[in-house]
PDB file of C-alpha atoms and ligand atoms in Angstrom:
ATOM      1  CA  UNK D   1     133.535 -50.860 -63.776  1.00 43.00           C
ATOM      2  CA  UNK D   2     130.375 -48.855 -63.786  1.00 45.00           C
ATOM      3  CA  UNK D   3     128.231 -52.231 -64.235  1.00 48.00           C
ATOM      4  CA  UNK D   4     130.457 -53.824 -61.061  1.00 48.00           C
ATOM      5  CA  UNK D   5     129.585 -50.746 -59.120  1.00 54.00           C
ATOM      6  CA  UNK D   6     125.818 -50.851 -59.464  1.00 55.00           C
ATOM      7  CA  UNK D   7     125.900 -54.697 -58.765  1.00 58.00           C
ATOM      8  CA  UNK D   8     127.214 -53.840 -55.518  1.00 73.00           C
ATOM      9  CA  UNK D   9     124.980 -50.964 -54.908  1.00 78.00           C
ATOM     10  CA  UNK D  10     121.839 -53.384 -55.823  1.00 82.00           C
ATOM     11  CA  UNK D  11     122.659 -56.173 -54.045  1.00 81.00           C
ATOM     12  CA  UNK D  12     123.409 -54.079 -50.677  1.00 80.00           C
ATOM     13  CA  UNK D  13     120.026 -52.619 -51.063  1.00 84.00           C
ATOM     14  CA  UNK D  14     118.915 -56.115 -51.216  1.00 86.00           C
ATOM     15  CA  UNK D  15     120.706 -57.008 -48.327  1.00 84.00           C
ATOM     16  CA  UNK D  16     119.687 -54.462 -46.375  1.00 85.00           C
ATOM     17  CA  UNK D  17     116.430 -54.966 -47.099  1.00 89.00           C
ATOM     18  CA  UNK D  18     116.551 -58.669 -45.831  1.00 88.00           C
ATOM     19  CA  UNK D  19     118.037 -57.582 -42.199  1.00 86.00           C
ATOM     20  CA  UNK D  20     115.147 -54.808 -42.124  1.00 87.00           C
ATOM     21  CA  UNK D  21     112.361 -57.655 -43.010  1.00 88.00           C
ATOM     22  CA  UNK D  22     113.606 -59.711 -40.382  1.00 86.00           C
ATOM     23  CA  UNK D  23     114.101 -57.366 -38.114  1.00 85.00           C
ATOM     24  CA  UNK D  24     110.391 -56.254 -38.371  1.00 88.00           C
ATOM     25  CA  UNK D  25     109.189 -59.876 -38.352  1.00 90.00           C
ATOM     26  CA  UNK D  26     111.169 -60.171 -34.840  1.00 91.00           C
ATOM     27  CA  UNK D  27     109.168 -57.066 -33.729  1.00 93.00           C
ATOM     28  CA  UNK D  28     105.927 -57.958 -34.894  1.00 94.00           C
ATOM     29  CA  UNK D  29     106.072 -61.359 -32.877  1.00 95.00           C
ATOM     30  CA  UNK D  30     107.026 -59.659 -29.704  1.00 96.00           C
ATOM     31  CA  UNK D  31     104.057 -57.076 -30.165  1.00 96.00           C
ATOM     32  CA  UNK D  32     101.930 -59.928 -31.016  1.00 97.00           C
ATOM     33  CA  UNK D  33     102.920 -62.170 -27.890  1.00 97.00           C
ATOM     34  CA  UNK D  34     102.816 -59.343 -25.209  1.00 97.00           C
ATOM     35  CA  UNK D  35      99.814 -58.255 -27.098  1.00 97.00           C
ATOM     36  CA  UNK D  36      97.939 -61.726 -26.393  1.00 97.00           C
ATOM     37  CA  UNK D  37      99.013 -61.791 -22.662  1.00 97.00           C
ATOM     38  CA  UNK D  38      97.324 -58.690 -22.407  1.00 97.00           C
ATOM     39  CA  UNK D  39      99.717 -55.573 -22.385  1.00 97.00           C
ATOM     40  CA  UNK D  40      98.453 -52.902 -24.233  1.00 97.00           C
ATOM     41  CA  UNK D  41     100.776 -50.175 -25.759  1.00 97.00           C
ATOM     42  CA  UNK D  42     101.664 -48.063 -28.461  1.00 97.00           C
ATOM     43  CA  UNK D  43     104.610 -49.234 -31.726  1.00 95.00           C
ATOM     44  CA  UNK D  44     106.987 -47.588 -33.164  1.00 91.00           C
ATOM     45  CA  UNK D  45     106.047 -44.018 -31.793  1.00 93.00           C
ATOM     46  CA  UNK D  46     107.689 -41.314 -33.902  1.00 92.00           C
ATOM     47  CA  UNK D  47     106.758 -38.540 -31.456  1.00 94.00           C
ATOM     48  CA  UNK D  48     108.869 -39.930 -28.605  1.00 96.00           C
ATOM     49  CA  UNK D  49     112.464 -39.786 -28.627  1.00 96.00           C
ATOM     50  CA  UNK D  50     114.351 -42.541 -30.934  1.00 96.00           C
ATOM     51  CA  UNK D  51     111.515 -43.692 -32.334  1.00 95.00           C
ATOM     52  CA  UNK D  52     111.135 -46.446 -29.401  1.00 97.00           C
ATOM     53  CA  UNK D  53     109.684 -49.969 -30.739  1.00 96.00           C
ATOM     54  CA  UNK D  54     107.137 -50.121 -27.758  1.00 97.00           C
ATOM     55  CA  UNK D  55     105.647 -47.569 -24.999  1.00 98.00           C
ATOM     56  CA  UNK D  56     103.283 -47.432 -22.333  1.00 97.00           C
ATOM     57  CA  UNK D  57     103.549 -43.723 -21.598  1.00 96.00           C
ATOM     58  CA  UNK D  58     101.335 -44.394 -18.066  1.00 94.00           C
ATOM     59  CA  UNK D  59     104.113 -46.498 -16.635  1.00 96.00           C
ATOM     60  CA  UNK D  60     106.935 -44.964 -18.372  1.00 97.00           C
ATOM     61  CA  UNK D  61     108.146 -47.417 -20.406  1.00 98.00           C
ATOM     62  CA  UNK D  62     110.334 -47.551 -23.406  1.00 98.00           C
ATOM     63  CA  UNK D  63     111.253 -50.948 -25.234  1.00 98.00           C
ATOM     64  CA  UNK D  64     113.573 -50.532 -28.018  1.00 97.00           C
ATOM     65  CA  UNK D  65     114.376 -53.843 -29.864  1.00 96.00           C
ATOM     66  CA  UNK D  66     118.328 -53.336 -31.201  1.00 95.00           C
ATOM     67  CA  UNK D  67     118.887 -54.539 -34.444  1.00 93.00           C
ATOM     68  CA  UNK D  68     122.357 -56.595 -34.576  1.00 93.00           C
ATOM     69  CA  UNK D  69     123.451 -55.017 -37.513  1.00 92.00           C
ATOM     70  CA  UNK D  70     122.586 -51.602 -37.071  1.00 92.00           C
ATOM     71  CA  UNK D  71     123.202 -51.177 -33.828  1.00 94.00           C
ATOM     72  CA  UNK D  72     126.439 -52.657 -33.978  1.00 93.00           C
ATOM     73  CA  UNK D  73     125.865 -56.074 -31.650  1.00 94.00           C
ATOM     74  CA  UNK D  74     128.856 -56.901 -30.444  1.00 93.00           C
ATOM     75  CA  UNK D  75     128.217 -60.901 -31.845  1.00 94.00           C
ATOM     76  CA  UNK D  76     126.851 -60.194 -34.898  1.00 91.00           C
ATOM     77  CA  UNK D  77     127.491 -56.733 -35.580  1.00 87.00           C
ATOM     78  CA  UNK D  78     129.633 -56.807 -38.791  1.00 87.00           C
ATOM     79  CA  UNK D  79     131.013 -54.186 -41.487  1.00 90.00           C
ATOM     80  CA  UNK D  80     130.388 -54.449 -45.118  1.00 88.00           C
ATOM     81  CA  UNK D  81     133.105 -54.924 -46.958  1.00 87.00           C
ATOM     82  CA  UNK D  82     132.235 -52.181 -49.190  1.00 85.00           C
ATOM     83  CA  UNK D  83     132.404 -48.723 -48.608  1.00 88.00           C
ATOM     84  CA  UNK D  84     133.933 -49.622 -45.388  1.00 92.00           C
ATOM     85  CA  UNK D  85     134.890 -45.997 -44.601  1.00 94.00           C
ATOM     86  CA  UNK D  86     131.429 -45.119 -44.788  1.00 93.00           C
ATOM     87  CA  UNK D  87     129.986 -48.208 -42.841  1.00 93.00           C
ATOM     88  CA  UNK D  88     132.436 -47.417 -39.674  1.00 94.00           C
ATOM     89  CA  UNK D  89     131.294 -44.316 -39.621  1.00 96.00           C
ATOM     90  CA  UNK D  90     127.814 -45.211 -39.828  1.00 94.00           C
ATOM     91  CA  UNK D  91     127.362 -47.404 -37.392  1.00 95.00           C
ATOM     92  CA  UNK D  92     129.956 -45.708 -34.641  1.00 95.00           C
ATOM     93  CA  UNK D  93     127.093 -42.787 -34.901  1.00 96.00           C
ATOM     94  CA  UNK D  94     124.313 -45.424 -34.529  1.00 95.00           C
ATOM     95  CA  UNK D  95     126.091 -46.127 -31.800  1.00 95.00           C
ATOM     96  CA  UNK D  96     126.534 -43.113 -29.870  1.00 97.00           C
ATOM     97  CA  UNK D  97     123.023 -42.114 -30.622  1.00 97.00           C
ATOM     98  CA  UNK D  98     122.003 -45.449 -28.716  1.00 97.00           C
ATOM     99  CA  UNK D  99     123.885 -44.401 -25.761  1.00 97.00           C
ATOM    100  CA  UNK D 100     122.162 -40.673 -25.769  1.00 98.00           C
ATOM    101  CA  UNK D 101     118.022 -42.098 -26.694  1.00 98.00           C
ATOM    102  CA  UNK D 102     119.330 -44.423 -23.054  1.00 98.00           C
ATOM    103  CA  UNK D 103     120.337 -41.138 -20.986  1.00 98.00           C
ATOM    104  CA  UNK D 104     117.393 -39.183 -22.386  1.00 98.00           C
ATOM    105  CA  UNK D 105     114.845 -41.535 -20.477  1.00 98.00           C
ATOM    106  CA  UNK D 106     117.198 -42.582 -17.758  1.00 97.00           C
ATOM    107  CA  UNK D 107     117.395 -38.644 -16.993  1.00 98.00           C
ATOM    108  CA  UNK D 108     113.609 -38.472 -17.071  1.00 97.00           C
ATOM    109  CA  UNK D 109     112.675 -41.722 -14.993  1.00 96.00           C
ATOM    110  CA  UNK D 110     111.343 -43.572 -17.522  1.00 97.00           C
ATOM    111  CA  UNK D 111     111.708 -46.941 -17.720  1.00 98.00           C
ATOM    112  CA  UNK D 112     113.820 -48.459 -20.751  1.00 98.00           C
ATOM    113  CA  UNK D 113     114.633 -51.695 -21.991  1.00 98.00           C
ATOM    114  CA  UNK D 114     117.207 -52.457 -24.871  1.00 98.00           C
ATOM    115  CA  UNK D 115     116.893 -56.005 -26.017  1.00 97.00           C
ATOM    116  CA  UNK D 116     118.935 -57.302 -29.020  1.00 96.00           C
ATOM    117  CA  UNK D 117     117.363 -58.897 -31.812  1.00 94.00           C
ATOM    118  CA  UNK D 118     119.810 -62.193 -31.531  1.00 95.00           C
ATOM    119  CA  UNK D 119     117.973 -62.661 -27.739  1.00 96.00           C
ATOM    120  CA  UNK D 120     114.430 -62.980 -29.831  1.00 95.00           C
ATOM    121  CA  UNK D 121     115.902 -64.762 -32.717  1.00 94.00           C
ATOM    122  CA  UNK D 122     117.788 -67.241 -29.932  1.00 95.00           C
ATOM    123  CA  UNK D 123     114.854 -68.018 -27.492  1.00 97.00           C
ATOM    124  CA  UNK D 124     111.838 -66.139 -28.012  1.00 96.00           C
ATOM    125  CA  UNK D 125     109.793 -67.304 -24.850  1.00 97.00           C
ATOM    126  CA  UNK D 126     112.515 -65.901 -22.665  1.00 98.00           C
ATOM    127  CA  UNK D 127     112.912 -62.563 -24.319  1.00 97.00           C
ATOM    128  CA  UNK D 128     109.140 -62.272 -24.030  1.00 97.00           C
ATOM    129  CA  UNK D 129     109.390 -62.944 -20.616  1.00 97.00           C
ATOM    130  CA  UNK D 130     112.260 -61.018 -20.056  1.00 98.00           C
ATOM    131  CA  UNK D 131     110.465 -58.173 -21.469  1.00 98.00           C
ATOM    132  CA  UNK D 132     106.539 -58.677 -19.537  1.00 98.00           C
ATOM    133  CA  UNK D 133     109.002 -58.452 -16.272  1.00 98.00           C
ATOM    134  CA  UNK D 134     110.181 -55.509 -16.907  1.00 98.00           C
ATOM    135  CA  UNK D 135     106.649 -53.573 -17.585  1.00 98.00           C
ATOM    136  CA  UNK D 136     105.260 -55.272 -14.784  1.00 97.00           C
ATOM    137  CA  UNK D 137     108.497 -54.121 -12.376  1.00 97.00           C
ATOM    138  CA  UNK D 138     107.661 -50.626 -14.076  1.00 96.00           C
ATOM    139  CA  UNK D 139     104.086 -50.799 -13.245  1.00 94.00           C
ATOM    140  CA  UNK D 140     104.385 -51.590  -9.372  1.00 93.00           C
ATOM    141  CA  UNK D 141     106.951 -49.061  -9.253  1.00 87.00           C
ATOM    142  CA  UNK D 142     104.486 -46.694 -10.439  1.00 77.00           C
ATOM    143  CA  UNK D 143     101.723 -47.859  -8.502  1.00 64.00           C
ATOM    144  CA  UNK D 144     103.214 -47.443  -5.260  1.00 59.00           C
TER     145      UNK D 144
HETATM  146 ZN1   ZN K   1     123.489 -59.971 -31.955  1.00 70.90          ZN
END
């Protein structure tokens, strides 16, 4: 029983591990590609509120790249089957937290972008696109 249990613990570390690696590997080749087309900005900044995956403060934007587990993707979004109780609970809060980090910069005029991980994983070129549009709509906004 104990053994079964720490099976189960161990390989959901494992597998949590493995959606965090990708996840980051997603990230990285965004922040490399916009990087290379020449938009400069700051990752993962821990001072700003929810921890966004990309800003450029001077145009007031805020990129956050949604992980389909835990931000519950409606496609892909799944529940372990253990600790289920726990995982529902979880999640709904990842959830609702999502929705206030969106009203926190939509209240302040900034500029955000949510873009789910499956949009990267499904065609990358477009997601990049998708997201250079949106800091270049941000910075003529700004500009004018
Ligand atoms: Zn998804």
């Amino acid at each position: 029983m104990t053994a079964g249990r720490l099976q189960t613990t161990d390989q959901r570390r494992r597998n949590m591990a493995a959606i965090r690696a990708t996840h980051s590997k997603l990230e990285d080749r965004i922040t490399r590609g916009i990087w290379v087309k020449g938009y400069r900005f700051r990752k993962n900044v821990k001072g700003l509120y929810g921890k966004p995956d990309i800003v450029i403060q001077k145009y007031r934007v805020v990129i956050f790249i949604d992980s389909c587990f835990w931000h519950a993707c409606p496609i892909h979004g799944n529940i372990p089957k253990n600790n289920q109780e726990f995982w529902i609970n979880k999640l709904e809060r990842n959830k609702q937290r999502d929705e206030e980090v969106t009203k926190h910069y939509q209240n302040r005029n900034w500029n955000i972008l949510r873009i789910w991980e499956h949009e990267v994983s499904r065609d990358f070129a477009a997601a990049l696109e998708r997201i250079m549009n949106f800091i270049d709509t941000a910075k003529s906004n700004r500009s004018r």
